[in-house]
Amino acid sequence: MSKRFWLVIGLAALVVMLAVAGCGQQQAANQKVIKIGLIAPLTGDVKTFGESTKNAVELALEQAGYKAGDYTIQLIEQDDANDPTQATNVATKLITQDGVKAIIGSVTSKTTIPISEVAQANKVVEITSTATNPKVTVDNGQRKDYVFRACFIDPFQGKVAAKFALDQLHAKTASVIYDKGNDYTVGLAQYFMDTFKAGGGQILTEDTYTVNDTDFSAILAKVAKAKPDILYLPDYYQKVSLIGQQARDAGIKAIFMGGDGWDSSDLNYAVMAGGYFTNHYSPEDTRPEVQKWVQDYKAKYGSTPDALATLAYDATNLLLNAIKTANSDDPTAIRDALAATKDFPAVSGKITFDQDGNPIKPAVILKVTYDPQTKQGGTQFVASVAP
Ligand code: PHE
């Protein structure tokens, strides 16, 4: 072969190499990336909430191939430990240092309210999966218009619980105990009491504690004397399990009731058995969206998704859909697309937002079960209540 031949081949190869390299560079420049933050309590007193949430967000993104429209999603995860100060700090860092355009989270109202202030002030979109207190999206009558949620709100949840107690359990009296430093428990207690009283029920005792309290004997002695039909405990699973145990030890026979905060595999099922709580979804729901979701989650994580996981999945898909519709990484365009969402087929129900960024959808009532023989606890679907 002639030298010339090899020269031609060599040049051709060089041209191809340069073309490929150039193309690669162009692709990198064309690749649009949008950063999204996830804030959840991965440690602390409600860490099962954080674990479920993280699992579900990652599964939703995986199923979407980490894509929304022309954008590749980069997820940055942060732990708030269910602490409001830490929540504010990580939200600030995500926005000012990492440059996220949207935040999924957090999970509880006490951390999500401060995060919503940071998101709104910086005009970054926030969608919380499960924070149910009204103050998350509205502050003193002022709509925080970059903030949305995938769940119903506590005035509805408290009302559903009180009506169920009156109409289905034929309760006449109730006692209420709640954490006075937590917007979620304060709100839910109030909404429950308002509806219970308006429906002819009587609140026999109302007592509060603080987050670090572990001995409830003084309060429970009062409740034992009052003998209410219902003991309403609107707090998270750890605290209600503790209070429930001490209540039974004090001889209280009341039916326990509570809200979505009970939803955890770490609830003390043996103690809370026979109690009822309001929640966002039931894995027993036969709708195909629900059954596919339960299967997908089980296949990846080996357990049945709780409401936390389900709503985190819905929140992520709502956000991905808005980014795709806006086909933009501009938070204001994403906000507008979210606000315009109509009948989005979420697992927890069809989602359309009201003017406050809240979906209008049904609640379910679940009964806590426990089999002393197998030592297995769980929940049983009782009813679905439309708004
Ligand atoms: N709704 C609770 C809050 O606002 C959080 C929660 C939601 C807990 C769903 C469990 C299940 O603090």
XYZ file of C-alpha atoms and ligand atoms in Angstrom:
399
model
C 0.000 0.000 0.000
C 1.237 3.431 -0.837
C 2.143 6.057 1.684
C -0.504 8.236 0.153
C -3.182 5.647 0.849
C -2.262 5.543 4.547
C -2.227 9.301 4.661
C -5.767 9.465 3.260
C -6.982 6.824 5.708
C -5.270 8.659 8.556
C -6.840 11.981 7.599
C -10.276 10.409 7.214
C -9.963 8.852 10.671
C -8.957 12.207 12.111
C -11.933 13.913 10.496
C -14.280 11.284 11.940
C -12.703 11.603 15.387
C -13.007 15.375 15.366
C -16.587 15.177 14.157
C -17.490 12.723 16.940
C -15.754 14.834 19.569
C -17.436 17.987 18.304
C -20.789 16.318 18.329
C -20.255 15.113 21.895
C -19.402 18.598 22.992
C -22.455 20.003 21.327
C -24.610 17.369 22.980
C -23.268 18.316 26.395
C -24.015 21.958 25.703
C -27.515 21.118 24.475
C -28.318 18.887 27.391
C -30.622 20.876 29.635
C -30.396 20.034 33.299
C -32.813 21.171 35.970
C -31.915 20.744 39.625
C -34.622 19.721 42.057
C -34.265 19.517 45.828
C -35.830 16.914 48.087
C -36.189 17.744 51.770
C -37.396 15.001 54.121
C -36.851 13.815 57.714
C -34.313 11.051 57.031
C -33.343 10.993 60.720
C -35.123 11.990 63.942
C -38.521 11.212 65.458
C -40.400 10.549 62.203
C -37.732 8.925 60.109
C -40.044 6.294 58.593
C -41.834 9.265 56.971
C -38.559 10.370 55.383
C -37.603 6.891 54.217
C -40.957 6.297 52.501
C -40.802 9.726 50.878
C -37.273 9.307 49.534
C -38.066 5.822 48.202
C -41.090 7.077 46.315
C -39.465 10.195 44.848
C -36.578 8.098 43.537
C -38.949 5.514 42.069
C -41.014 8.190 40.291
C -37.855 9.735 38.805
C -36.508 6.351 37.789
C -39.762 5.536 35.994
C -39.530 8.888 34.178
C -35.904 8.170 33.226
C -34.928 11.305 35.193
C -36.483 13.341 32.372
C -39.238 15.943 32.048
C -39.719 17.430 28.579
C -36.289 18.472 27.280
C -34.853 18.511 30.773
C -32.734 15.998 32.625
C -33.494 16.020 36.325
C -30.741 16.244 38.885
C -32.051 15.446 42.371
C -30.315 16.838 45.463
C -31.481 15.281 48.752
C -31.386 16.932 52.164
C -32.357 15.738 55.668
C -34.341 18.131 57.906
C -34.489 15.698 60.881
C -38.052 17.014 61.443
C -36.494 20.154 62.897
C -37.784 23.570 61.695
C -34.392 25.320 61.982
C -32.567 22.608 60.082
C -35.365 22.703 57.478
C -34.853 26.442 56.928
C -31.101 25.956 56.629
C -31.220 23.161 54.074
C -33.877 24.967 52.001
C -31.688 28.084 51.917
C -28.661 26.031 50.905
C -30.554 24.206 48.142
C -31.754 27.469 46.661
C -28.781 29.799 47.115
C -25.868 27.366 46.761
C -27.136 24.489 44.634
C -29.473 26.540 42.458
C -32.524 24.261 42.587
C -35.564 25.504 40.687
C -38.069 23.459 42.667
C -38.255 21.648 45.995
C -40.205 18.512 46.802
C -40.905 18.506 50.545
C -40.930 18.498 53.313
C -43.155 15.967 54.959
C -44.490 17.468 58.204
C -46.159 20.831 58.631
C -43.737 22.076 61.278
C -40.801 21.893 58.844
C -42.733 22.680 55.677
C -44.158 25.989 56.932
C -40.667 27.510 57.393
C -39.465 26.002 54.090
C -42.436 27.568 52.284
C -41.344 31.008 53.523
C -37.877 30.489 52.029
C -39.226 29.111 48.730
C -41.738 31.933 48.335
C -39.207 34.665 49.187
C -36.818 33.258 46.563
C -39.546 32.549 43.988
C -38.700 28.853 43.836
C -41.474 26.278 43.393
C -42.252 24.038 46.358
C -44.558 21.068 46.416
C -45.046 19.218 49.681
C -46.353 15.703 49.556
C -47.930 15.465 53.000
C -47.839 18.679 55.056
C -51.531 19.213 55.784
C -51.655 22.429 57.847
C -53.317 25.338 55.969
C -50.413 27.717 56.791
C -48.138 25.899 54.340
C -49.666 27.643 51.322
C -51.380 30.649 52.923
C -49.915 33.010 55.503
C -52.417 35.271 57.262
C -54.724 35.310 54.279
C -51.815 35.850 51.873
C -51.385 33.113 49.239
C -47.783 31.869 48.839
C -48.223 31.304 45.134
C -45.051 29.239 44.498
C -46.197 26.641 47.047
C -48.450 23.622 46.381
C -49.244 20.309 48.011
C -50.367 16.840 46.932
C -52.519 16.199 50.039
C -55.812 17.467 51.458
C -55.674 19.879 54.415
C -56.369 19.448 58.137
C -59.700 21.308 58.429
C -61.089 18.565 56.189
C -59.214 15.754 57.944
C -60.371 16.874 61.418
C -63.943 17.210 60.232
C -63.958 13.725 58.696
C -62.682 12.231 61.969
C -65.252 14.041 64.135
C -68.147 13.124 61.846
C -67.059 9.500 61.799
C -66.898 9.456 65.614
C -70.392 10.953 65.902
C -72.190 9.171 63.068
C -70.487 5.787 62.812
C -69.115 5.179 66.303
C -72.102 6.964 67.930
C -69.728 8.760 70.269
C -71.144 11.419 72.571
C -67.984 12.482 74.401
C -64.290 12.901 73.627
C -61.011 13.927 75.220
C -58.224 15.515 73.215
C -54.476 15.621 73.965
C -51.982 17.326 71.655
C -48.539 18.905 71.266
C -48.974 22.643 71.741
C -45.754 23.438 69.839
C -46.701 21.733 66.572
C -48.991 23.464 64.050
C -50.179 20.116 62.742
C -51.372 18.763 66.088
C -52.768 22.120 67.285
C -54.708 22.577 64.039
C -56.033 19.052 63.838
C -57.141 19.077 67.496
C -59.014 22.319 66.915
C -60.734 21.194 63.715
C -61.774 17.924 65.356
C -63.189 19.674 68.438
C -65.068 22.290 66.380
C -66.898 19.696 64.305
C -67.466 17.327 67.235
C -69.093 20.089 69.288
C -71.067 21.461 66.334
C -72.463 17.951 65.815
C -73.726 17.728 69.407
C -70.696 15.993 70.973
C -69.074 17.088 74.181
C -65.328 17.606 74.752
C -64.717 16.435 78.330
C -61.013 17.289 78.618
C -58.474 19.143 76.459
C -54.783 18.958 77.418
C -51.447 19.766 75.843
C -47.841 18.638 76.157
C -44.538 19.542 74.509
C -42.489 17.522 72.058
C -40.000 16.186 74.614
C -42.589 15.065 77.196
C -42.656 11.335 77.892
C -44.776 11.082 81.040
C -48.465 11.753 80.477
C -49.763 10.356 83.773
C -51.185 13.623 85.138
C -53.189 14.294 81.958
C -54.269 10.676 81.664
C -55.500 10.566 85.280
C -57.911 13.357 84.320
C -59.020 11.508 81.198
C -59.515 8.250 83.159
C -61.868 10.075 85.510
C -63.803 11.732 82.670
C -64.366 8.379 80.863
C -64.756 9.732 77.298
C -65.996 7.565 74.425
C -63.129 8.767 72.206
C -59.552 9.779 72.984
C -58.364 11.904 70.034
C -54.573 11.856 69.617
C -53.531 13.978 66.635
C -49.752 13.419 66.717
C -47.114 11.262 64.981
C -46.776 7.509 65.465
C -44.070 7.483 68.160
C -45.856 9.871 70.485
C -49.326 8.376 70.051
C -47.938 4.874 70.689
C -46.419 6.129 73.933
C -49.558 7.973 75.051
C -51.728 5.027 73.986
C -49.715 2.623 76.124
C -49.874 4.904 79.170
C -53.610 5.462 78.605
C -54.333 1.730 78.650
C -52.107 1.356 81.734
C -54.228 4.073 83.389
C -57.345 1.994 82.693
C -58.733 4.205 79.910
C -61.132 2.237 77.705
C -61.866 4.967 75.130
C -61.541 4.266 71.410
C -58.359 5.934 70.160
C -58.604 8.153 67.107
C -56.079 10.238 65.216
C -54.876 11.579 61.886
C -52.420 10.734 59.120
C -49.507 11.050 61.566
C -50.283 7.517 62.739
C -49.308 6.073 59.368
C -46.103 4.176 60.063
C -44.915 0.596 60.242
C -43.424 1.694 63.585
C -46.871 2.416 65.103
C -47.390 0.212 68.180
C -50.169 -1.852 66.606
C -50.749 -3.962 69.728
C -51.512 -0.864 71.779
C -53.378 1.131 69.127
C -55.474 -1.797 67.810
C -59.167 -0.980 67.510
C -58.328 2.690 66.931
C -59.206 4.645 63.797
C -57.288 7.263 61.851
C -57.890 9.439 58.827
C -55.466 8.983 55.961
C -54.831 9.745 52.299
C -55.125 6.387 50.589
C -55.620 2.698 51.171
C -53.492 0.032 49.460
C -56.685 -2.047 49.344
C -58.227 0.441 46.867
C -58.980 -1.522 43.682
C -58.437 1.374 41.235
C -55.852 0.233 38.641
C -53.564 3.241 39.394
C -53.392 2.154 43.023
C -52.793 -1.509 42.296
C -50.019 -0.783 39.773
C -48.352 1.575 42.222
C -48.513 -0.951 45.086
C -46.979 -3.596 42.799
C -44.192 -1.316 41.520
C -43.265 -0.190 45.025
C -43.336 -3.731 46.406
C -41.152 -4.954 43.549
C -38.482 -2.368 44.326
C -38.640 -2.046 48.104
C -40.307 -5.263 49.304
C -43.032 -3.542 51.333
C -46.461 -2.005 50.816
C -46.272 1.751 50.238
C -47.782 3.874 53.013
C -49.518 7.231 52.428
C -46.208 9.072 52.737
C -44.743 7.113 49.839
C -47.903 7.416 47.783
C -48.178 11.172 48.130
C -44.453 11.668 47.499
C -44.897 9.701 44.270
C -47.871 11.893 43.336
C -46.028 15.127 44.246
C -43.037 14.137 42.111
C -45.212 13.250 39.130
C -47.160 16.504 39.463
C -43.910 18.452 39.376
C -42.475 16.458 36.444
C -45.702 17.035 34.537
C -45.518 20.785 35.188
C -41.864 20.993 34.060
C -42.794 19.054 30.923
C -45.832 21.247 30.210
C -43.885 24.460 30.788
C -40.861 22.915 29.018
C -38.834 25.433 30.939
C -36.640 25.602 34.009
C -38.065 28.975 34.959
C -39.766 28.535 38.357
C -42.492 31.034 37.457
C -43.399 29.084 34.306
C -43.380 25.845 36.308
C -45.571 27.469 38.957
C -48.082 28.551 36.301
C -48.142 25.059 34.789
C -48.717 23.530 38.245
C -51.519 25.951 39.040
C -53.204 25.065 35.733
C -53.059 21.283 36.382
C -56.473 19.725 35.684
C -57.609 16.266 36.780
C -54.092 14.900 37.023
C -54.416 11.105 37.423
C -52.529 10.758 40.713
C -52.546 7.511 42.707
C -54.250 9.232 45.656
C -57.027 10.588 43.396
C -57.540 13.056 40.553
C -55.771 16.332 41.317
C -56.896 19.859 40.463
C -55.623 22.647 42.736
C -57.902 25.194 44.350
C -56.807 28.848 44.476
C -54.671 28.078 47.548
C -52.654 25.302 45.894
C -54.582 22.562 47.706
C -56.068 19.526 45.950
C -59.683 18.714 46.736
C -59.906 14.970 47.275
C -61.336 12.305 49.546
C -59.938 11.018 52.837
C -60.028 7.416 53.949
C -60.628 6.046 57.419
C -58.446 3.140 58.469
C -58.805 0.856 61.480
C -55.707 -0.386 63.285
C -55.543 -4.166 63.550
C -53.368 -6.562 65.519
C -53.259 -10.333 65.674
C -51.778 -11.393 69.041
C -51.177 -14.925 67.722
C -48.936 -13.919 64.819
C -47.982 -10.586 66.415
C -48.803 -8.954 63.064
C -50.220 -5.451 62.967
C -51.781 -3.569 60.096
C -54.620 -1.388 58.935
C -57.994 -2.150 57.468
C -59.919 0.106 55.104
C -63.188 1.304 56.662
C -64.537 4.139 54.549
C -63.730 6.785 51.979
C -65.159 10.242 52.607
C -65.489 12.800 49.808
C -65.165 16.535 50.597
N -49.845 15.614 57.828
C -48.704 15.526 58.698
C -48.209 16.947 59.006
O -48.642 17.876 58.375
C -47.615 14.680 58.135
C -48.008 13.298 57.707
C -48.691 13.046 56.538
C -47.712 12.219 58.466
C -49.061 11.760 56.127
C -48.070 10.942 58.078
C -48.770 10.708 56.907
O -47.374 17.181 59.839
